[in-house]
mmCIF file of C-alpha atoms and ligand atoms in Angstrom:
data_model
loop_
_atom_site.group_PDB
_atom_site.id
_atom_site.type_symbol
_atom_site.label_atom_id
_atom_site.label_comp_id
_atom_site.label_asym_id
_atom_site.label_seq_id
_atom_site.Cartn_x
_atom_site.Cartn_y
_atom_site.Cartn_z
ATOM 1 C CA MET A 25 51.208 -43.688 -75.631
ATOM 2 C CA ALA A 26 48.373 -44.696 -73.323
ATOM 3 C CA GLU A 27 46.648 -47.968 -74.187
ATOM 4 C CA THR A 28 43.299 -47.511 -75.818
ATOM 5 C CA ILE A 29 41.680 -50.097 -73.596
ATOM 6 C CA SER A 30 40.108 -48.693 -70.424
ATOM 7 C CA LEU A 31 40.197 -45.108 -71.555
ATOM 8 C CA PRO A 32 38.171 -42.763 -69.375
ATOM 9 C CA LYS A 33 34.689 -42.112 -70.719
ATOM 10 C CA HIS A 34 34.356 -38.706 -69.104
ATOM 11 C CA ILE A 35 37.224 -36.337 -68.295
ATOM 12 C CA ALA A 36 36.694 -33.307 -66.056
ATOM 13 C CA VAL A 37 39.336 -30.583 -66.118
ATOM 14 C CA ILE A 38 40.266 -27.739 -63.794
ATOM 15 C CA MET A 39 42.268 -25.561 -66.178
ATOM 16 C CA ASP A 40 44.467 -23.839 -63.613
ATOM 17 C CA GLY A 41 47.584 -21.705 -63.926
ATOM 18 C CA ASN A 42 46.735 -19.200 -66.646
ATOM 19 C CA GLY A 43 47.679 -16.241 -64.452
ATOM 20 C CA ARG A 44 51.002 -17.753 -63.347
ATOM 21 C CA TRP A 45 51.861 -18.672 -66.948
ATOM 22 C CA ALA A 46 51.387 -15.031 -67.971
ATOM 23 C CA GLN A 47 53.245 -13.718 -64.926
ATOM 24 C CA LYS A 48 56.252 -15.950 -65.669
ATOM 25 C CA LYS A 49 56.435 -14.436 -69.129
ATOM 26 C CA GLY A 50 55.925 -10.850 -67.916
ATOM 27 C CA LEU A 51 52.556 -10.683 -69.708
ATOM 28 C CA PRO A 52 49.148 -9.490 -68.421
ATOM 29 C CA ARG A 53 46.946 -12.219 -66.879
ATOM 30 C CA PHE A 54 44.620 -11.959 -69.843
ATOM 31 C CA ALA A 55 47.371 -13.305 -72.130
ATOM 32 C CA GLY A 56 47.344 -16.465 -69.996
ATOM 33 C CA HIS A 57 43.599 -16.879 -70.413
ATOM 34 C CA LYS A 58 43.905 -16.359 -74.175
ATOM 35 C CA LYS A 59 46.609 -19.023 -74.432
ATOM 36 C CA GLY A 60 44.462 -21.150 -72.098
ATOM 37 C CA ALA A 61 41.577 -20.976 -74.567
ATOM 38 C CA GLU A 62 43.971 -22.204 -77.308
ATOM 39 C CA ALA A 63 45.135 -25.051 -75.050
ATOM 40 C CA LEU A 64 41.489 -25.988 -74.546
ATOM 41 C CA ALA A 65 40.909 -26.186 -78.318
ATOM 42 C CA LEU A 66 43.971 -28.471 -78.665
ATOM 43 C CA PHE A 67 42.756 -30.609 -75.758
ATOM 44 C CA LEU A 68 39.360 -31.045 -77.422
ATOM 45 C CA ASN A 69 41.067 -32.201 -80.625
ATOM 46 C CA GLU A 70 43.072 -34.770 -78.692
ATOM 47 C CA VAL A 71 40.104 -36.215 -76.793
ATOM 48 C CA GLN A 72 38.191 -36.573 -80.049
ATOM 49 C CA LYS A 73 41.111 -38.486 -81.576
ATOM 50 C CA LEU A 74 40.848 -40.871 -78.618
ATOM 51 C CA ASN A 75 37.084 -41.098 -79.044
ATOM 52 C CA ILE A 76 36.445 -39.919 -75.482
ATOM 53 C CA LYS A 77 32.772 -38.986 -75.360
ATOM 54 C CA TYR A 78 32.385 -36.606 -72.409
ATOM 55 C CA VAL A 79 34.413 -33.634 -71.242
ATOM 56 C CA THR A 80 33.537 -31.099 -68.540
ATOM 57 C CA VAL A 81 35.756 -28.052 -68.033
ATOM 58 C CA PHE A 82 35.766 -25.433 -65.301
ATOM 59 C CA ALA A 83 35.792 -22.186 -67.311
ATOM 60 C CA PHE A 84 34.599 -19.739 -64.653
ATOM 61 C CA SER A 85 33.697 -20.454 -61.038
ATOM 62 C CA SER A 86 31.089 -18.734 -58.881
ATOM 63 C CA GLU A 87 34.075 -17.507 -56.812
ATOM 64 C CA ASN A 88 35.728 -15.988 -59.908
ATOM 65 C CA TRP A 89 33.176 -13.126 -59.783
ATOM 66 C CA SER A 90 35.282 -11.658 -56.960
ATOM 67 C CA ARG A 91 38.304 -11.171 -59.262
ATOM 68 C CA PRO A 92 39.230 -7.626 -60.391
ATOM 69 C CA LYS A 93 36.647 -6.107 -62.760
ATOM 70 C CA GLU A 94 39.142 -5.826 -65.651
ATOM 71 C CA GLU A 95 39.980 -9.532 -65.473
ATOM 72 C CA ILE A 96 36.289 -10.530 -65.439
ATOM 73 C CA LEU A 97 35.661 -8.218 -68.390
ATOM 74 C CA ALA A 98 38.612 -9.708 -70.282
ATOM 75 C CA LEU A 99 37.397 -13.255 -69.596
ATOM 76 C CA MET A 100 33.866 -12.392 -70.720
ATOM 77 C CA ASN A 101 35.224 -10.830 -73.921
ATOM 78 C CA LEU A 102 37.275 -13.952 -74.538
ATOM 79 C CA LEU A 103 34.124 -16.000 -73.984
ATOM 80 C CA ARG A 104 32.203 -13.804 -76.475
ATOM 81 C CA GLN A 105 34.895 -14.301 -79.092
ATOM 82 C CA THR A 106 35.205 -18.052 -78.437
ATOM 83 C CA LEU A 107 31.428 -18.471 -78.669
ATOM 84 C CA LYS A 108 31.311 -16.578 -81.962
ATOM 85 C CA GLU A 109 34.074 -18.744 -83.454
ATOM 86 C CA ASN A 110 32.439 -21.942 -82.240
ATOM 87 C CA ILE A 111 29.017 -20.935 -83.606
ATOM 88 C CA ILE A 112 30.617 -20.405 -87.031
ATOM 89 C CA LYS A 113 32.479 -23.743 -86.844
ATOM 90 C CA ALA A 114 29.538 -25.670 -85.339
ATOM 91 C CA ASP A 115 28.544 -27.393 -88.601
ATOM 92 C CA GLN A 116 32.084 -28.590 -89.258
ATOM 93 C CA ASN A 117 32.438 -30.715 -86.161
ATOM 94 C CA ASN A 118 30.466 -33.188 -84.104
ATOM 95 C CA ILE A 119 30.513 -31.488 -80.690
ATOM 96 C CA LYS A 120 27.417 -30.967 -78.550
ATOM 97 C CA TYR A 121 27.922 -27.922 -76.310
ATOM 98 C CA ASN A 122 26.226 -27.719 -72.948
ATOM 99 C CA PHE A 123 26.744 -24.935 -70.389
ATOM 100 C CA ILE A 124 26.210 -25.582 -66.688
ATOM 101 C CA GLY A 125 26.194 -23.109 -63.819
ATOM 102 C CA ASN A 126 24.300 -20.107 -62.533
ATOM 103 C CA LEU A 127 23.913 -18.481 -65.943
ATOM 104 C CA ASP A 128 21.516 -15.811 -64.588
ATOM 105 C CA LYS A 129 24.643 -13.831 -63.765
ATOM 106 C CA ILE A 130 25.949 -13.865 -67.346
ATOM 107 C CA ASN A 131 25.376 -10.856 -69.655
ATOM 108 C CA LYS A 132 22.303 -11.175 -71.839
ATOM 109 C CA ASP A 133 24.187 -10.968 -75.159
ATOM 110 C CA ILE A 134 26.554 -13.771 -74.059
ATOM 111 C CA LEU A 135 23.647 -15.873 -72.829
ATOM 112 C CA GLU A 136 21.972 -15.529 -76.236
ATOM 113 C CA GLN A 137 25.161 -16.779 -77.926
ATOM 114 C CA ILE A 138 25.341 -19.656 -75.449
ATOM 115 C CA ARG A 139 21.759 -20.705 -76.185
ATOM 116 C CA LEU A 140 22.386 -20.392 -79.940
ATOM 117 C CA LEU A 141 25.475 -22.621 -79.750
ATOM 118 C CA GLU A 142 23.578 -25.170 -77.639
ATOM 119 C CA GLU A 143 20.653 -25.173 -80.077
ATOM 120 C CA LYS A 144 22.892 -25.432 -83.161
ATOM 121 C CA THR A 145 24.685 -28.440 -81.720
ATOM 122 C CA ALA A 146 21.775 -30.106 -79.914
ATOM 123 C CA ASN A 147 21.792 -33.132 -82.239
ATOM 124 C CA LYS A 148 25.543 -33.731 -82.328
ATOM 125 C CA ASN A 149 26.823 -36.860 -80.669
ATOM 126 C CA GLY A 150 30.604 -37.098 -81.202
ATOM 127 C CA LEU A 151 31.746 -35.260 -78.084
ATOM 128 C CA PHE A 152 29.492 -34.067 -75.267
ATOM 129 C CA PHE A 153 31.298 -30.928 -74.150
ATOM 130 C CA ASN A 154 30.126 -29.375 -70.882
ATOM 131 C CA ILE A 155 31.361 -25.938 -69.918
ATOM 132 C CA ALA A 156 30.982 -24.948 -66.269
ATOM 133 C CA LEU A 157 30.446 -21.204 -66.187
ATOM 134 C CA SER A 158 29.605 -19.154 -63.114
ATOM 135 C CA TYR A 159 29.569 -22.617 -61.578
ATOM 136 C CA GLY A 160 29.818 -23.802 -57.978
ATOM 137 C CA GLY A 161 29.357 -27.380 -56.817
ATOM 138 C CA ARG A 162 27.565 -26.412 -53.604
ATOM 139 C CA GLU A 163 25.308 -24.099 -55.590
ATOM 140 C CA GLU A 164 24.468 -27.004 -57.913
ATOM 141 C CA ILE A 165 23.535 -29.171 -54.914
ATOM 142 C CA ILE A 166 21.255 -26.392 -53.608
ATOM 143 C CA PHE A 167 19.752 -26.058 -57.108
ATOM 144 C CA ALA A 168 18.891 -29.784 -57.150
ATOM 145 C CA THR A 169 17.562 -29.645 -53.577
ATOM 146 C CA LYS A 170 15.214 -26.757 -54.436
ATOM 147 C CA LYS A 171 13.926 -28.577 -57.538
ATOM 148 C CA ILE A 172 13.221 -31.678 -55.461
ATOM 149 C CA ALA A 173 11.581 -29.668 -52.655
ATOM 150 C CA GLU A 174 9.338 -27.990 -55.241
ATOM 151 C CA LYS A 175 8.271 -31.400 -56.587
ATOM 152 C CA VAL A 176 7.510 -32.650 -53.080
ATOM 153 C CA LYS A 177 5.565 -29.463 -52.310
ATOM 154 C CA ASN A 178 3.490 -29.909 -55.483
ATOM 155 C CA ASN A 179 2.837 -33.596 -54.720
ATOM 156 C CA LYS A 180 4.809 -34.678 -57.801
ATOM 157 C CA LEU A 181 7.273 -36.632 -55.674
ATOM 158 C CA ASN A 182 6.911 -38.531 -52.430
ATOM 159 C CA ILE A 183 9.578 -37.767 -49.838
ATOM 160 C CA ASN A 184 10.370 -41.503 -49.493
ATOM 161 C CA GLU A 185 11.167 -41.697 -53.196
ATOM 162 C CA ILE A 186 14.140 -39.318 -52.873
ATOM 163 C CA SER A 187 17.195 -41.384 -53.716
ATOM 164 C CA GLU A 188 20.673 -40.854 -55.183
ATOM 165 C CA ASP A 189 19.195 -41.458 -58.636
ATOM 166 C CA ILE A 190 16.422 -38.912 -58.120
ATOM 167 C CA PHE A 191 18.942 -36.429 -56.766
ATOM 168 C CA ALA A 192 21.249 -36.923 -59.759
ATOM 169 C CA GLN A 193 18.339 -36.382 -62.151
ATOM 170 C CA ASN A 194 17.852 -32.910 -60.690
ATOM 171 C CA LEU A 195 21.419 -31.670 -61.104
ATOM 172 C CA TYR A 196 22.308 -29.206 -63.902
ATOM 173 C CA ASN A 197 23.239 -31.846 -66.418
ATOM 174 C CA PRO A 198 21.455 -35.136 -65.841
ATOM 175 C CA GLY A 199 21.910 -38.289 -67.875
ATOM 176 C CA GLN A 200 25.664 -38.319 -68.436
ATOM 177 C CA PRO A 201 28.102 -40.743 -66.805
ATOM 178 C CA TYR A 202 30.059 -39.185 -63.930
ATOM 179 C CA PRO A 203 33.659 -38.178 -64.681
ATOM 180 C CA ASP A 204 36.003 -41.117 -64.204
ATOM 181 C CA LEU A 205 39.092 -38.894 -64.471
ATOM 182 C CA LEU A 206 39.659 -35.382 -63.116
ATOM 183 C CA ILE A 207 42.740 -33.512 -64.282
ATOM 184 C CA ARG A 208 43.887 -30.380 -62.465
ATOM 185 C CA THR A 209 46.887 -28.480 -63.745
ATOM 186 C CA SER A 210 49.343 -26.074 -62.095
ATOM 187 C CA GLY A 211 50.257 -28.197 -59.068
ATOM 188 C CA GLU A 212 47.220 -27.304 -56.935
ATOM 189 C CA LYS A 213 45.621 -30.330 -55.307
ATOM 190 C CA ARG A 214 42.069 -29.294 -54.495
ATOM 191 C CA ILE A 215 38.609 -29.765 -55.992
ATOM 192 C CA SER A 216 37.726 -26.077 -55.456
ATOM 193 C CA ASN A 217 33.945 -26.579 -55.423
ATOM 194 C CA PHE A 218 33.893 -28.347 -58.824
ATOM 195 C CA LEU A 219 31.313 -31.126 -59.436
ATOM 196 C CA LEU A 220 31.108 -32.056 -55.744
ATOM 197 C CA TRP A 221 28.393 -34.685 -56.230
ATOM 198 C CA GLN A 222 29.779 -36.124 -59.471
ATOM 199 C CA LEU A 223 33.406 -36.589 -58.340
ATOM 200 C CA ALA A 224 32.622 -39.020 -55.498
ATOM 201 C CA TYR A 225 34.550 -41.941 -57.094
ATOM 202 C CA THR A 226 36.603 -40.082 -59.695
ATOM 203 C CA GLU A 227 40.327 -40.716 -60.100
ATOM 204 C CA MET A 228 42.170 -37.427 -59.665
ATOM 205 C CA VAL A 229 45.392 -36.595 -61.455
ATOM 206 C CA PHE A 230 47.261 -33.432 -60.530
ATOM 207 C CA LEU A 231 49.864 -32.165 -62.977
ATOM 208 C CA ASP A 232 52.445 -29.415 -62.476
ATOM 209 C CA THR A 233 51.998 -28.153 -66.037
ATOM 210 C CA LEU A 234 50.343 -24.736 -66.218
ATOM 211 C CA TRP A 235 47.143 -24.965 -68.265
ATOM 212 C CA PRO A 236 48.333 -22.787 -71.212
ATOM 213 C CA ASP A 237 51.221 -25.278 -71.690
ATOM 214 C CA PHE A 238 48.945 -28.338 -71.561
ATOM 215 C CA SER A 239 49.722 -30.645 -74.480
ATOM 216 C CA ALA A 240 48.856 -34.067 -75.882
ATOM 217 C CA LYS A 241 51.758 -35.411 -73.802
ATOM 218 C CA ASP A 242 50.140 -34.208 -70.562
ATOM 219 C CA LEU A 243 46.848 -35.807 -71.539
ATOM 220 C CA ASP A 244 48.671 -39.042 -72.270
ATOM 221 C CA MET A 245 50.429 -38.913 -68.876
ATOM 222 C CA ALA A 246 47.132 -38.319 -67.066
ATOM 223 C CA ILE A 247 45.470 -41.237 -68.861
ATOM 224 C CA ILE A 248 48.401 -43.578 -68.154
ATOM 225 C CA GLU A 249 48.161 -42.650 -64.455
ATOM 226 C CA PHE A 250 44.409 -43.253 -64.596
ATOM 227 C CA GLN A 251 44.971 -46.686 -66.124
ATOM 228 C CA LYS A 252 47.494 -47.633 -63.415
ATOM 229 C CA ARG A 253 45.001 -47.155 -60.624
ATOM 230 C CA GLU A 254 42.780 -49.977 -59.616
ATOM 231 C CA ARG A 255 39.293 -48.635 -59.396
ATOM 232 C CA ARG A 256 37.274 -50.281 -56.657
ATOM 233 C CA PHE A 257 34.276 -47.990 -56.066
ATOM 234 C CA GLY A 258 34.580 -48.774 -52.341
ATOM 235 C CA SER A 259 34.104 -52.507 -52.816
ATOM 236 C CA LEU A 260 36.529 -55.341 -53.486
ATOM 237 C CA LYS A 261 35.699 -55.573 -57.168
ATOM 238 C CA GLY A 262 36.286 -52.778 -59.638
HETATM 239 C C1 FPP B 9 42.404 -20.525 -63.911
HETATM 240 O O1 FPP B 9 43.656 -19.909 -64.033
HETATM 241 C C2 FPP B 9 41.625 -20.352 -65.103
HETATM 242 C C3 FPP B 9 40.481 -19.605 -65.214
HETATM 243 C C4 FPP B 9 39.887 -18.858 -64.084
HETATM 244 C C5 FPP B 9 39.786 -19.454 -66.502
HETATM 245 C C6 FPP B 9 39.900 -20.617 -67.441
HETATM 246 C C7 FPP B 9 39.574 -20.132 -68.785
HETATM 247 C C8 FPP B 9 40.156 -20.570 -69.932
HETATM 248 C C9 FPP B 9 41.128 -21.660 -70.018
HETATM 249 C C10 FPP B 9 39.801 -19.888 -71.202
HETATM 250 C C11 FPP B 9 38.602 -20.470 -71.838
HETATM 251 C C12 FPP B 9 37.414 -20.024 -71.101
HETATM 252 C C13 FPP B 9 36.627 -19.008 -71.444
HETATM 253 C C14 FPP B 9 35.751 -18.403 -70.383
HETATM 254 C C15 FPP B 9 36.611 -18.447 -72.821
HETATM 255 P P1 FPP B 9 44.029 -18.771 -62.987
HETATM 256 O O2 FPP B 9 43.712 -17.457 -63.592
HETATM 257 O O3 FPP B 9 43.369 -19.055 -61.687
HETATM 258 O O4 FPP B 9 45.567 -18.971 -62.880
HETATM 259 P P2 FPP B 9 46.487 -18.679 -61.602
HETATM 260 O O5 FPP B 9 46.027 -19.622 -60.526
HETATM 261 O O6 FPP B 9 47.850 -18.983 -62.102
HETATM 262 O O7 FPP B 9 46.286 -17.244 -61.235
#
């Protein structure tokens, strides 16, 4: 078991390997995503047991739109179903849901469910759960840049006032601590355009486990690895 001292405050997750999990079992890719959604629910239970306050998961990237139509449709249907279940369960738990990404591309009926879930859970404060959907890190940086440029253009901000803090305040999801741990499953060792600004000093742990198989044991391993690393933030003191 990982020690409970120096637990990460914010865990970001790239839930990779759903397709390979399904392929290994001779199942359609969708079966991997479905099992992946179950693994995500288990993961959320575990982080709440540990009292970890912030989680951000990569559910669908801006690049994922180029996947075959049937797979996108299957993922969107899974999202519809997951949203419905979470709206029903919203009163029973203490999770605040927050979606980040270019949601203009998401179907209107799904977007309505997303907004409903966000509204229903707006006052919860147990776990701040961010779901990156139709999300790209570069796109987020452009989004912030445009917001800042607009403020400068309208004389609401002086160009000399632009700082890292100001920039951060204009990202999709301002006000939360940056992830201190990133977990990516399935053996891939890339960031893949996830949270480019926010991951600057994040400890990264890459596990071979395929996301649908992710268990409490994997979370424990990732946290133990996180705790072993001395975190210096580029200076001599942590
Ligand atoms: C990556 O595996 C995973 C995704 C593209 C989707 C992640 C989605 C879930 C875990 C389900 C919950 C999310 C929603 C939207 C309800 P991959 O398909 O890239 O796997 P592969 O690299 O093995 O092909």
